[in-house]
Coordinates of C-alpha atoms and ligand atoms in Angstrom, one line a residue:
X1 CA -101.4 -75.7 40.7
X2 CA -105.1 -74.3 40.7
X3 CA -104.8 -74.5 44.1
X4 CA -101.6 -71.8 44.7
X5 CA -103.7 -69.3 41.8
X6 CA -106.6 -69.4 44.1
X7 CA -104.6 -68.4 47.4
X8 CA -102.3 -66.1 46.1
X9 CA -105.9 -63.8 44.7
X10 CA -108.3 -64.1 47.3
X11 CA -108.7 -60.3 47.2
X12 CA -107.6 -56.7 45.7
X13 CA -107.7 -55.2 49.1
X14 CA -104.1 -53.6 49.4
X15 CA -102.7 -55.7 52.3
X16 CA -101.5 -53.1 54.9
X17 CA -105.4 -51.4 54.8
X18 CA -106.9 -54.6 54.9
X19 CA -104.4 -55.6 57.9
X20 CA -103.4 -59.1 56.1
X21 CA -100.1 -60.5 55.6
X22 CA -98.6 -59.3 52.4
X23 CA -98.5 -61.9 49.6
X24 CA -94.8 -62.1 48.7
X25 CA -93.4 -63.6 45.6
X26 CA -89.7 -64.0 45.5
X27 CA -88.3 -65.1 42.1
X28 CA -85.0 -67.7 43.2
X29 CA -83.8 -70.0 45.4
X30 CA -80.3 -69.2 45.5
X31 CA -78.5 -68.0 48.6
X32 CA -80.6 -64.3 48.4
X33 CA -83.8 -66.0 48.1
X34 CA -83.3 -68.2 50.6
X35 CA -81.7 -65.8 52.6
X36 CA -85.3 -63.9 52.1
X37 CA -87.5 -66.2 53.2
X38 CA -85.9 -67.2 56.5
X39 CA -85.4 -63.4 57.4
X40 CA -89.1 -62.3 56.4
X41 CA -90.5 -65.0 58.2
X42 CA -88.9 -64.1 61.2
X43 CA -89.8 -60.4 61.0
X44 CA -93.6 -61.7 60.8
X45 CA -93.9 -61.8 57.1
X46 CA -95.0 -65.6 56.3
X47 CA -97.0 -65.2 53.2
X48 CA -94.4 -66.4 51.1
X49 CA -93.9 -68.4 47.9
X50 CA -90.5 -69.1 46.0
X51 CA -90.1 -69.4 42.2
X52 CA -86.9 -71.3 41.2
X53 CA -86.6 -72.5 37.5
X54 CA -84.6 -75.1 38.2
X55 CA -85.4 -78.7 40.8
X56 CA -83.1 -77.6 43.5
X57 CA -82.2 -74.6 45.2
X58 CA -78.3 -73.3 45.2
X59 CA -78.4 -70.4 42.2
X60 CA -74.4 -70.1 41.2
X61 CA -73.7 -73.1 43.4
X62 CA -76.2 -75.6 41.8
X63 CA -75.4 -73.9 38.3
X64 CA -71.5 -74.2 38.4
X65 CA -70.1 -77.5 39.0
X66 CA -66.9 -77.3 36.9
X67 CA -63.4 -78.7 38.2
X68 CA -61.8 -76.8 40.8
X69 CA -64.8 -74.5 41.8
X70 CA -65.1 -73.0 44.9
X71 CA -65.5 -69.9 46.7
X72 CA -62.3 -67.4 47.3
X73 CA -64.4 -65.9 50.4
X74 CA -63.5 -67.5 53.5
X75 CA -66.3 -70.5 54.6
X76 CA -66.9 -69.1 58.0
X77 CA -67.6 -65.9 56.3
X78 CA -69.4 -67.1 53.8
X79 CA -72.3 -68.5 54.7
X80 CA -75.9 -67.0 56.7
X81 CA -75.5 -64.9 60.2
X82 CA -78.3 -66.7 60.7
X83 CA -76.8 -70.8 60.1
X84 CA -73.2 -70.4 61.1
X85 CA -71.8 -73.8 60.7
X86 CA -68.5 -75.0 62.0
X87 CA -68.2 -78.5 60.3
X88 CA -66.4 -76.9 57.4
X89 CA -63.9 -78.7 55.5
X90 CA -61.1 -76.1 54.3
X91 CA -61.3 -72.4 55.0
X92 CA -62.6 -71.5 51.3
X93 CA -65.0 -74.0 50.3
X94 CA -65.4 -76.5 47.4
X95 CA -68.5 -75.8 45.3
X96 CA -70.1 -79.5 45.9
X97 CA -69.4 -78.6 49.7
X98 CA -71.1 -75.0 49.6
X99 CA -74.2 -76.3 47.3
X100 CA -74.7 -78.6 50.2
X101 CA -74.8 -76.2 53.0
X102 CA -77.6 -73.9 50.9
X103 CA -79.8 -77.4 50.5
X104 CA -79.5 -78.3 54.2
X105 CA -80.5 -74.5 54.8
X106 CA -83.2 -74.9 52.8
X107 CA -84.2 -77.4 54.2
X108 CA -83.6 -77.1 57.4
X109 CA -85.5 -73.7 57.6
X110 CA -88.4 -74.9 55.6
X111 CA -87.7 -72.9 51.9
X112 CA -88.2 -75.7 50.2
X113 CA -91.3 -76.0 51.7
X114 CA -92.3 -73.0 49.6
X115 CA -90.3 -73.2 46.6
X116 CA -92.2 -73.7 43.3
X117 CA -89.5 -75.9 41.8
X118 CA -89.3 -76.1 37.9
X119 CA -91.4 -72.5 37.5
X120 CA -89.6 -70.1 35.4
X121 CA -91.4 -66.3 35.9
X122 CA -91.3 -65.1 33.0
X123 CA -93.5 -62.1 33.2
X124 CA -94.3 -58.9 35.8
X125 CA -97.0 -56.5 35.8
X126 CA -97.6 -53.9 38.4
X127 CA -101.0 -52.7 38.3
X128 CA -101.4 -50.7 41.3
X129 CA -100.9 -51.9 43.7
X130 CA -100.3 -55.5 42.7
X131 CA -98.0 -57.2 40.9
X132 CA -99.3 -59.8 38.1
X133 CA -97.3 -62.6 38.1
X134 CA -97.5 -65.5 35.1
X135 CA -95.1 -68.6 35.1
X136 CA -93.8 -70.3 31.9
X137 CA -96.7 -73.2 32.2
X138 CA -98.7 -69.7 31.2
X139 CA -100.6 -69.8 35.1
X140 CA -101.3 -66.3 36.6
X141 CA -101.3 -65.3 39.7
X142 CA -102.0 -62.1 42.1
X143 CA -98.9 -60.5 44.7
X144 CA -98.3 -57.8 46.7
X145 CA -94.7 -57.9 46.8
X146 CA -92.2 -59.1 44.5
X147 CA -88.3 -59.7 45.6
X148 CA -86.0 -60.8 43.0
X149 CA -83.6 -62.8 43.9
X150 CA -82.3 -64.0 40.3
X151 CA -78.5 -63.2 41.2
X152 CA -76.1 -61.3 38.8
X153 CA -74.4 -63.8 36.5
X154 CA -76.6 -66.6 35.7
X155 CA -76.5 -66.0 31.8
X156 CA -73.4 -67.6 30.4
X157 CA -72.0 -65.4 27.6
X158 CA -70.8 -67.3 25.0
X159 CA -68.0 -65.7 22.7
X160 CA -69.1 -64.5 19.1
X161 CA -65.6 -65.9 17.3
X162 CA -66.5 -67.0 14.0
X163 CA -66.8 -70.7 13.5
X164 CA -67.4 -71.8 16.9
X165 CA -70.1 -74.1 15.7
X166 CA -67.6 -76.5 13.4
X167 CA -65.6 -77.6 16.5
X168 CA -65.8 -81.1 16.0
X169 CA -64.3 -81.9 19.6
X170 CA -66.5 -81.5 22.9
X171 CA -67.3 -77.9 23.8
X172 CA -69.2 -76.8 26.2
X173 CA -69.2 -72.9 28.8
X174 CA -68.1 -73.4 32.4
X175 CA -71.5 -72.9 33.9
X176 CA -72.8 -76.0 31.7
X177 CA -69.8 -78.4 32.4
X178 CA -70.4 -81.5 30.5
X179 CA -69.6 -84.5 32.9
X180 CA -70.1 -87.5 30.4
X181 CA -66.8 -86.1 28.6
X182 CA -63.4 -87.4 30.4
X183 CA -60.7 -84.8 30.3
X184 CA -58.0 -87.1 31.2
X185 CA -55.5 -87.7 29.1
X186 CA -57.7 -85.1 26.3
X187 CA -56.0 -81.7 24.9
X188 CA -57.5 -79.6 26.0
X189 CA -58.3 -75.7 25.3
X190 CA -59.4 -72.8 28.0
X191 CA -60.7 -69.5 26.4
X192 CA -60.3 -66.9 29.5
X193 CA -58.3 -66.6 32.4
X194 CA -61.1 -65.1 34.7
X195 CA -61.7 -66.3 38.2
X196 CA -63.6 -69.1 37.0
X197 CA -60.8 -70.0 33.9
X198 CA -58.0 -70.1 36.7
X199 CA -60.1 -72.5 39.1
X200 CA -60.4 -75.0 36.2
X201 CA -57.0 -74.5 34.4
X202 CA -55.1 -75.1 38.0
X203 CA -57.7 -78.2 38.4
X204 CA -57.8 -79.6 35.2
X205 CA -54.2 -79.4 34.1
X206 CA -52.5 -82.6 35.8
X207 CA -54.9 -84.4 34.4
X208 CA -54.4 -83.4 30.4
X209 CA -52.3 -84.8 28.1
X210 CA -52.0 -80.7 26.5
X211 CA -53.5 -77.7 28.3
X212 CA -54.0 -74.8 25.7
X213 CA -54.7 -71.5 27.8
X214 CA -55.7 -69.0 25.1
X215 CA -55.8 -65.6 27.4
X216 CA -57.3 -62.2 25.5
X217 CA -55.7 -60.3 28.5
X218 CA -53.7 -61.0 31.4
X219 CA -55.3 -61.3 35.2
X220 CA -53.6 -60.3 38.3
X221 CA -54.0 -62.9 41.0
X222 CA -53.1 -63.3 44.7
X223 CA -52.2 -66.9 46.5
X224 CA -55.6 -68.3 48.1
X225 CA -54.1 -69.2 51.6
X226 CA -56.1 -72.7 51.2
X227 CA -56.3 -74.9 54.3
X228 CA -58.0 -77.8 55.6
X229 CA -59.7 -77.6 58.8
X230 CA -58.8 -80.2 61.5
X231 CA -61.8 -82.5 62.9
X232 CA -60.1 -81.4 66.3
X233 CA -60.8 -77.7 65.6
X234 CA -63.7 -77.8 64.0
X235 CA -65.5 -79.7 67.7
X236 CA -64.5 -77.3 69.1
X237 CA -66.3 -74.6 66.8
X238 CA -68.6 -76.3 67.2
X239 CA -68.6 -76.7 71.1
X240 CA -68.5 -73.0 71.3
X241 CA -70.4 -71.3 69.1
X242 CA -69.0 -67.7 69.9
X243 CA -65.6 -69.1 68.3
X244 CA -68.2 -69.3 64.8
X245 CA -69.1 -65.6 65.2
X246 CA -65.8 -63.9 65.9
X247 CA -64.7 -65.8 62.7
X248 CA -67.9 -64.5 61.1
X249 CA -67.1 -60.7 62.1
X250 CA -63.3 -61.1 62.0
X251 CA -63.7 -62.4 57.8
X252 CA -66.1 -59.9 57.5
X253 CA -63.9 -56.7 59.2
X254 CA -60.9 -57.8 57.5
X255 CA -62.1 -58.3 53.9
X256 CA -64.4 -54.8 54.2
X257 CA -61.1 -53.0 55.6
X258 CA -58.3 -54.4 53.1
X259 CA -59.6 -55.5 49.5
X260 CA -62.9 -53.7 49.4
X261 CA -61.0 -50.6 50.7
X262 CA -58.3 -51.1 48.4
X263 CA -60.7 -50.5 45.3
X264 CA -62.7 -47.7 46.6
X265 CA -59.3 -45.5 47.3
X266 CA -57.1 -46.5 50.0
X267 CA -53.7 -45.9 48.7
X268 CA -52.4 -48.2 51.3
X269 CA -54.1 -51.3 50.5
X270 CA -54.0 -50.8 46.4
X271 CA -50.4 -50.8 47.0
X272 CA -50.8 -53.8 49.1
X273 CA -52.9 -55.6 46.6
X274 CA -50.3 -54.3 43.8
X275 CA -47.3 -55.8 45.8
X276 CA -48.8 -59.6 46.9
X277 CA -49.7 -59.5 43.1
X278 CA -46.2 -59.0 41.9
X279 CA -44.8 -61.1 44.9
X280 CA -47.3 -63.9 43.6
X281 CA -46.3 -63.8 40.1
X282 CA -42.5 -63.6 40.6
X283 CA -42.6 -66.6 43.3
X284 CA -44.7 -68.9 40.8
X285 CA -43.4 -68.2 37.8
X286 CA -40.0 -68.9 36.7
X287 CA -39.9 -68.7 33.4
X288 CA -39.2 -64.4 32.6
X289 CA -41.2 -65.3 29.0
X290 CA -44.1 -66.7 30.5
X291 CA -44.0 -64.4 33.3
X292 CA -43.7 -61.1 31.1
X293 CA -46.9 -62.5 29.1
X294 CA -48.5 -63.1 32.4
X295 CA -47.9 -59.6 33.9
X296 CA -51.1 -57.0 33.2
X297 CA -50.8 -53.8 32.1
X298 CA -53.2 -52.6 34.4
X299 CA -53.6 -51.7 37.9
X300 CA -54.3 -54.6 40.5
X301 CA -57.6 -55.1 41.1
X302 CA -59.2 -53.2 38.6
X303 CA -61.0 -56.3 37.1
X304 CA -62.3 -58.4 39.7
X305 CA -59.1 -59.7 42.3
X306 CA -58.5 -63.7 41.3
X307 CA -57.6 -65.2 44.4
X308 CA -56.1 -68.3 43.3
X309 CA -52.9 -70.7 44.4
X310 CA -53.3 -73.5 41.3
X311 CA -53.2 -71.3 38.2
X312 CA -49.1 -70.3 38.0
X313 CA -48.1 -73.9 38.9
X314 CA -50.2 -75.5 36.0
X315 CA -49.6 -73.1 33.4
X316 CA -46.0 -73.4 34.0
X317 CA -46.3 -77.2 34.1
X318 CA -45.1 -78.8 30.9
X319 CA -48.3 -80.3 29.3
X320 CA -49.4 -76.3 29.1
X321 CA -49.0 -73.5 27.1
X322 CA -50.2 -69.8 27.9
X323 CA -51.6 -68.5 24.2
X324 CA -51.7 -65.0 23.9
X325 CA -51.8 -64.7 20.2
X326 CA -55.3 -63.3 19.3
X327 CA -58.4 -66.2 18.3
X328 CA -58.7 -65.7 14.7
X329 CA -62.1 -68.6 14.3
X330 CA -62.9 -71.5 15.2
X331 CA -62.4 -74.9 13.5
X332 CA -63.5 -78.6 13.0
X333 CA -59.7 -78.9 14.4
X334 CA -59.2 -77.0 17.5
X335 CA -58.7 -73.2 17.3
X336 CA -57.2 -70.8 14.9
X337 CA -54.9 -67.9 16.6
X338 CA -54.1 -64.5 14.3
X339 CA -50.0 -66.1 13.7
X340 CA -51.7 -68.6 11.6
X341 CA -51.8 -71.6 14.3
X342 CA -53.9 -74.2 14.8
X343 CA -54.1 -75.4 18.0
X344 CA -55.4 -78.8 17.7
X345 CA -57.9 -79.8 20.5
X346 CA -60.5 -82.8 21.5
X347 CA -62.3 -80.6 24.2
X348 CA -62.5 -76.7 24.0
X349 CA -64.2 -74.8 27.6
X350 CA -65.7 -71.6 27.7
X351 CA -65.0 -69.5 30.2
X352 CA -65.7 -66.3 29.0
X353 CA -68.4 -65.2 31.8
X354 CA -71.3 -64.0 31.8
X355 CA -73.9 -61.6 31.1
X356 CA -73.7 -58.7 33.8
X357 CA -76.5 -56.9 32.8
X358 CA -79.3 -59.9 33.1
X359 CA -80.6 -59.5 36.7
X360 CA -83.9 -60.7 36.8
X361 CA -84.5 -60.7 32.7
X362 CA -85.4 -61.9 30.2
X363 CA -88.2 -62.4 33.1
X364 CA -90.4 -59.4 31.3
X365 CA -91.1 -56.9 34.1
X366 CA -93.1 -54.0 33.5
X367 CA -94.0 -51.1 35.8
X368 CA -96.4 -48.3 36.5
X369 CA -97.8 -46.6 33.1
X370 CA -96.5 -49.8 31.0
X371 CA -93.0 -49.1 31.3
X372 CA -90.6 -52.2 30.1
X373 CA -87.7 -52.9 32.4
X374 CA -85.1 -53.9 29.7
X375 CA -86.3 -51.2 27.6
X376 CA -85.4 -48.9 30.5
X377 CA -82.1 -50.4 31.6
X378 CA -81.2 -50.3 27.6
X379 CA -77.9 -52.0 29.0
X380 CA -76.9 -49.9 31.6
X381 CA -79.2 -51.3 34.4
X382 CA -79.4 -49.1 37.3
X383 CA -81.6 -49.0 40.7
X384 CA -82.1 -47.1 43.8
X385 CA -79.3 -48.1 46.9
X386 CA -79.2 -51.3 44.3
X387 CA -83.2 -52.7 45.5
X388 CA -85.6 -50.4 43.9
X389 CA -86.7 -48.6 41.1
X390 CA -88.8 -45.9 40.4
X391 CA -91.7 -46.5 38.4
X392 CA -91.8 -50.0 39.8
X393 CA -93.8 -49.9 42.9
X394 CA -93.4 -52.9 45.5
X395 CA -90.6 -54.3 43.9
X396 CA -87.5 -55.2 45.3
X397 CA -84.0 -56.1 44.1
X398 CA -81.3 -58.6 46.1
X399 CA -77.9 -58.3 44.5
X400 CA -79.6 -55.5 42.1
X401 CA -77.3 -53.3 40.2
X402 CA -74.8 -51.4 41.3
X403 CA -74.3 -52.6 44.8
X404 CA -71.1 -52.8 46.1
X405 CA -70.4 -56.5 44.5
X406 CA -66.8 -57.5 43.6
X407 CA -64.3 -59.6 46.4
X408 CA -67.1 -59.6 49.1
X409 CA -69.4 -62.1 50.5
X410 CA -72.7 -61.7 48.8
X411 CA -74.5 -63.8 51.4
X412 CA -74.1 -61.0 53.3
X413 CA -75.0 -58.1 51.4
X414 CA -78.0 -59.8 50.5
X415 CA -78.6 -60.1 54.4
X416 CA -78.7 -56.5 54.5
X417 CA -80.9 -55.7 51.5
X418 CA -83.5 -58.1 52.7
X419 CA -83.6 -55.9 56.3
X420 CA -84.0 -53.1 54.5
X421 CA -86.5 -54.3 52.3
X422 CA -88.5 -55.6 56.1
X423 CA -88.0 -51.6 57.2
X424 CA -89.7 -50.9 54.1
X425 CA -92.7 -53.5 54.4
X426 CA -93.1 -52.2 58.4
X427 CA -93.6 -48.7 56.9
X428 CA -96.4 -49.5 54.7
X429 CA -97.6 -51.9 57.3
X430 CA -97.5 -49.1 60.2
X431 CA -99.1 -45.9 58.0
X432 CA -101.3 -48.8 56.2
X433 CA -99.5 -47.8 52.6
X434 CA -100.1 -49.3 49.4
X435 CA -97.6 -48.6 47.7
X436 CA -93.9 -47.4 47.9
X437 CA -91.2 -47.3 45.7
X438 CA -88.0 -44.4 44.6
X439 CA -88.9 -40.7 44.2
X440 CA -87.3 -39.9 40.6
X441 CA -85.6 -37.3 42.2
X442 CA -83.6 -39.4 45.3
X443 CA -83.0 -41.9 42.3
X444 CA -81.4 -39.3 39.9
X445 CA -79.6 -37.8 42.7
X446 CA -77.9 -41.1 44.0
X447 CA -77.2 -42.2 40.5
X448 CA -75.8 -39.0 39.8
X449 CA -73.3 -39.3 43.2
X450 CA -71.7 -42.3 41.8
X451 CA -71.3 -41.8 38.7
X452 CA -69.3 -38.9 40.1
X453 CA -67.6 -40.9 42.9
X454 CA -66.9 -44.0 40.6
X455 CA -64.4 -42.0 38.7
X456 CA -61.9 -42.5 41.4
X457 CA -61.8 -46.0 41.9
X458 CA -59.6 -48.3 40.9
X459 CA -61.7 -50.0 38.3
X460 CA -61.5 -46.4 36.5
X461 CA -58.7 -45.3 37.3
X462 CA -56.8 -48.6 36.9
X463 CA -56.8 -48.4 33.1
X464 CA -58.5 -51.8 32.6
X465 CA -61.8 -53.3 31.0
X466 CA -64.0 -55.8 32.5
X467 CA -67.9 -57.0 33.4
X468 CA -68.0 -54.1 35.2
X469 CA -68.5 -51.5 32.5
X470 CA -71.9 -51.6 31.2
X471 CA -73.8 -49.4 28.7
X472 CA -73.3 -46.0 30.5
X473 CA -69.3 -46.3 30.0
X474 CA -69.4 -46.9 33.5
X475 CA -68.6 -49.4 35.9
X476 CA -71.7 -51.0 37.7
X477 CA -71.0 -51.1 40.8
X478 CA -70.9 -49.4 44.6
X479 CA -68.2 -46.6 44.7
X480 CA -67.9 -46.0 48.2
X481 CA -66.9 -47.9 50.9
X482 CA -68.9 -51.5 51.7
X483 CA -69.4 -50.8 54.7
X484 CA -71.2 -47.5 54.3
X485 CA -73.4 -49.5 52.1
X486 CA -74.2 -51.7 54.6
X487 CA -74.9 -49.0 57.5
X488 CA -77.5 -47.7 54.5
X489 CA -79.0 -50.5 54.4
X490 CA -80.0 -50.3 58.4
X491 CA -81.1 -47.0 58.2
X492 CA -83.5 -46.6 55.1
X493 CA -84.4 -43.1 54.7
X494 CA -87.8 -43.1 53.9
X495 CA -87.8 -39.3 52.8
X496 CA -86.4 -40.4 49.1
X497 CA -89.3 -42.6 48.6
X498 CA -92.7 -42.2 47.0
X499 CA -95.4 -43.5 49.7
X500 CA -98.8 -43.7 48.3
X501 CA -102.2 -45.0 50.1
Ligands
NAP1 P1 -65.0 -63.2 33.6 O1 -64.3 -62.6 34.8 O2 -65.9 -62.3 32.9 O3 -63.8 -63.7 32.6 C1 -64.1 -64.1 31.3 C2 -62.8 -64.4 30.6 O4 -63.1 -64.7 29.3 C3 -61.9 -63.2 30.5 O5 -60.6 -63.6 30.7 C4 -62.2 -62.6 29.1 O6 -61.1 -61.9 28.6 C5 -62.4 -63.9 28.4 N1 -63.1 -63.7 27.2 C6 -64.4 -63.4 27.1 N2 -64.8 -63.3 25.8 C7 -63.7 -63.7 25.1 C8 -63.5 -63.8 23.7 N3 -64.4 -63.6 22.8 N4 -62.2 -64.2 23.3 C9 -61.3 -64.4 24.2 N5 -61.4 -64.3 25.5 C10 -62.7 -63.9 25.9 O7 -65.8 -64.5 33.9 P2 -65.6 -65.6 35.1 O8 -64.2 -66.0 35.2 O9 -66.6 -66.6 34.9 O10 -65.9 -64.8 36.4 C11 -67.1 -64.0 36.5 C12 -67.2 -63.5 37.9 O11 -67.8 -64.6 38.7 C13 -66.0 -63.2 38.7 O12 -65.5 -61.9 38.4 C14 -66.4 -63.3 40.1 O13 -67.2 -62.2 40.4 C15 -67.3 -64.5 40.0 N6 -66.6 -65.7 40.4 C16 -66.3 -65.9 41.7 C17 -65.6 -67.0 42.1 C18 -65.3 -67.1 43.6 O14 -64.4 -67.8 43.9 N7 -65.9 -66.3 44.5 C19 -65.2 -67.9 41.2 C20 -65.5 -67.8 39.9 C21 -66.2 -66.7 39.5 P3 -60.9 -60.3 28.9 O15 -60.4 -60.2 30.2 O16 -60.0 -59.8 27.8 O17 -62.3 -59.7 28.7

């Protein structure tokens, strides 16, 4: 431990004068830290050291390990440009399957190597131009870059419905799945029907003696085309390796030009989504009852696009029932709905999401002149092209807010961020900089473009509500195209940022 203090301060020399590597710390090993370190050392930037709280690297993947997860991106998409991998079981992959592939990564590329396992950060100081680091255990230490690579939605939210605490059954959110309690044969209760609700529900449901879905508002969903990948086709992946990219770039085209586009304004493909959406719902569900309380009264994909073949099938199934009377409280019992129910339960899931606006808090992280992170987000988190902020020099975001997030592989936009995070340490290392970070200005401007551009997209426009929104009223994400994002991201203009030294 003394050992790491002493390396990471061996001067105050600002690292681009003094011609050393840059002391980088990045906080998390899931896929955008890892995807960090591998692409900074190969630019040349090996000073490196990982903070993960937890003993294994995987973020969302180590984190979630309910029933039926797994990843609605197609496998050969998602995983690193730089470790294609062709031994993949289905073409969207089981969570146990995908945590497994960001281990062997790891490993395989020496992260873990670097990786402070167990080491929360849980506090950031810039003083120019380094950044103060100090870990839970209370040690300090001394960098010149930090990356945050905390994800998005790594703070379960748990619902505030009165009583919640006198459920006598097991209960327990989705991201903290309790494995030592046996669902089979159990009546059990679901609160949500997000992406992660429809995963288990389809899962879980054969197994129940009851299935109680209690849903505050309907989803629309479209069939996952699920299939299993022959060992025949998967040698010969394997044998050729360009069958792995064209897969790569074909997912990759295809997603960016349909979904993506569809939320962003193409008339064509909303339409599209809208009518697999309906087709999906009138295939899978019989019943005009269930069906009419299934059917949203919102435009498809306004809330985030569930891509899922089990859900219709098991709520239909005869151990289920689709609630959609409103949760009154909570009891010893089971749950309480507004018609006076009780809906008697042994085992009672949450999964009712997440905190959108976390980021990299509660890690405390303050900037130039003392200025608090949180107290500047104040719930409505915002950053430069979604990596930087100003005020917070040397300081860089993967996943950061508002980046064009939603039915996209994040391995890859975090694949972009981290080059253009590289163009920016090559800057300062070329004009010998110490510092860089967002002229006020560039940031009000951009912020100011989407708020404008947002207004047209579908998660506006199509009348819904959903993690999306935060503080400002407005959704927090990329309005314009994905792909435009990710040109942006290869061709940093350095004219809206602040270079000092
Ligand atoms: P979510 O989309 O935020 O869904 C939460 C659900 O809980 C919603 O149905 C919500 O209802 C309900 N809910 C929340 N509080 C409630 C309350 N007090 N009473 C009743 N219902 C309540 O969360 P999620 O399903 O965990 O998914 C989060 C995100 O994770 C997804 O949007 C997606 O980005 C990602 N994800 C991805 C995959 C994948 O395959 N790639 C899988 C799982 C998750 P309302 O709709 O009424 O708010």
């Amino acid at each position: 431990m003394t050992e790491t203090v002493q390396a990471a301060n061996p001067g105050n020399a600002p690292w681009a004068k003094a011609g050393r590597q840059p002391r980088i710390a990045i906080v998390g090993a899931g896929m955008s830290g890892i995807a960090a370190v591998v692409k900074l050392r190969k630019a040349g930037y090996t000073d490196l050291t990982v903070f993960e709280k937890a003993d294994r690297v995987g973020g969302t993947w180590r984190e979630n390990t309910y029933p039926g997860l797994s990843c609605d991106i197609p496998s050969r998409w998602y995983c690193f440009s730089f470790a294609l991998q062709a031994q993949w079981s289905h073409r969207y992959s089981y969570g146990p399957e995908i945590q497994a592939y960001m281990e062997k990564v790891a490993r395989d590329f020496g992260v873990t190597d670097i990786t402070r396992f167990n080491t929360r950060v849980t506090e950031l100081t810039y003083t120019h131009p380094h950044w103060h680091l100090t870990t839970g255990d209370g040690e300090q230490a001394q960098y010149d870059v930090v990356i945050s690579a905390t994800g998005i939605l790594h703070q379960p939210a748990y619902p505030a419905i009165e009583g919640l605490a006198s459920f006598s059954g097991d209960c327990f959110h989705s991201a903290r799945w309790d494995h030592s309690v046996d669902v089979t044969g159990k009546r059990v209760g679901v609160i949500g029907t997000g992406s992660t609700a429809a995963q288990i529900i389809g899962a879980v449901t054969p197994q129940v003696q009851e299935m109680h879905v209690f849903q505050r508002t309907p989803q629309w969903m479209v069939e996952l085309p699920q299939k299993t990948y022959s060992p025949r086709w998967n040698k010969l992946v394997q044998r050729f390796p360009v069958l792995q990219r064209l897969s790569y770039h074909y997912y990759l085209q295809i997603l960016l030009h349909t979904f993506s586009a569809g939320t962003v304004g193409n008339k064509t493909m909303q339409r599209l989504i809208s009518w697999l959406c309906r087709r999906n719902l009138e295939k899978n569900v019989a019943d005009p009852e269930l069906r009419k309380k299934l059917t949203p009264n919102y435009q498809a994909a306004c809330k985030r696009l569930i891509f899922c073949s089990d859900f219709y099938p098991a709520v239909s199934s005869p151990n289920a029932s689709l609630v959609t009377e409103h949760i009154e409280r909570i009891e010893p019992a089971g749950v309480r709905t507004v018609d006076g129910s009780l809906h008697e339960l042994d085992i009672l899931v949450l999964a009712t999401g997440f905190d959108p606006g976390a980021f990299i808090l509660p890690t405390k992280v303050t900037g130039e002149n003392g200025v608090d992170l949180a107290t500047r987000w104040a719930g409505a988190p915002r950053a430069h092209r979604a990596v930087a902020i100003p005020d917070y020099p040397n300081f860089w975001m993967l996943e950061g807010p508002t980046g064009p997030v939603g039915n996209l592989s994040l391995i890859t936009i975090s694949e972009y961020q981290v080059d253009y995070i590289i163009s920016m340490l090559d800057k300062m290392k070329a004009e010998g900089l110490d510092a860089i970070s967002p002229k006020p200005e560039a940031f009000d401007d951009y912020n100011a473009a989407m708020a404008e551009a947002i207004k047209s997209t579908v998660w506006i426009t199509g009348g819904c509500d959903s993690w999306y929104f935060d503080a400002s009223g407005l959704p927090n994400l990329y309005p314009w195209k994905p792909n435009r994002y990710l040109r942006e991201m290869h061709n940093p203009d350095f004219s809206e940022y602040r270079l000092s030294g």
